[in-house]
């Protein structure tokens, strides 16, 4: 498995992976629009390739102080094989190299113990916060 920062040539398989892994994403997260826009801003998406196949990706963010893991996508055929763990560890290294001191993430489903346990195994802790959001296109 090779993990590296995203390149423009990765866009088509990345969109396909995102649509497969996150089929119920809200329309404002549509990967055909969102991923190219992210690439225009920065290259903080890591991709995992194996034998010519994109098997995983992790979208990161960094504000100059804290980092974010926005989403981790692993192809269903490659889950529970270390792809997600390797992507997240590579994300930690990428963010540390930028000067990041803390990484945050959100788990979409409140009742998603398997995913919460996965992130806890990587050192994340549940923090007492309320996540809030507002779509700006509503205005």
PDB file of C-alpha atoms in Angstrom, residues 15-16 25-26 30 34 39 45 53 66 71 79 91 94 109 111 114 118 122 125 129 132 137:
ATOM      1  CA  UNK A  15     -14.997  10.727  -6.473  1.00  0.00           C
ATOM      2  CA  UNK A  16     -16.018   7.121  -7.193  1.00  0.00           C
ATOM      3  CA  UNK A  25     -24.079  12.337   2.094  1.00  0.00           C
ATOM      4  CA  UNK A  26     -26.188  15.498   1.927  1.00  0.00           C
ATOM      5  CA  UNK A  30     -21.618  16.017  -3.297  1.00  0.00           C
ATOM      6  CA  UNK A  34     -16.722  19.235  -3.201  1.00  0.00           C
ATOM      7  CA  UNK A  39      -8.098  20.384  -4.416  1.00  0.00           C
ATOM      8  CA  UNK A  45      -6.288  14.740   1.099  1.00  0.00           C
ATOM      9  CA  UNK A  53      -6.547   0.599  -7.123  1.00  0.00           C
ATOM     10  CA  UNK A  66      -5.535  22.711  15.041  1.00  0.00           C
ATOM     11  CA  UNK A  71     -13.587  12.137   6.514  1.00  0.00           C
ATOM     12  CA  UNK A  79     -11.845  -2.632   5.560  1.00  0.00           C
ATOM     13  CA  UNK A  91      -2.567  12.189   8.573  1.00  0.00           C
ATOM     14  CA  UNK A  94       1.213  15.340   7.705  1.00  0.00           C
ATOM     15  CA  UNK A 109     -23.861   9.146  13.954  1.00  0.00           C
ATOM     16  CA  UNK A 111     -25.043   5.797  17.935  1.00  0.00           C
ATOM     17  CA  UNK A 114     -17.864   0.701  16.182  1.00  0.00           C
ATOM     18  CA  UNK A 118     -11.890   2.636  16.163  1.00  0.00           C
ATOM     19  CA  UNK A 122      -5.990   5.544  17.792  1.00  0.00           C
ATOM     20  CA  UNK A 125     -11.075  10.858  23.275  1.00  0.00           C
ATOM     21  CA  UNK A 129     -18.785  19.560  22.839  1.00  0.00           C
ATOM     22  CA  UNK A 132     -23.179  22.972  15.203  1.00  0.00           C
ATOM     23  CA  UNK A 137     -26.374  28.781   0.735  1.00  0.00           C
TER      24      UNK A 137
END
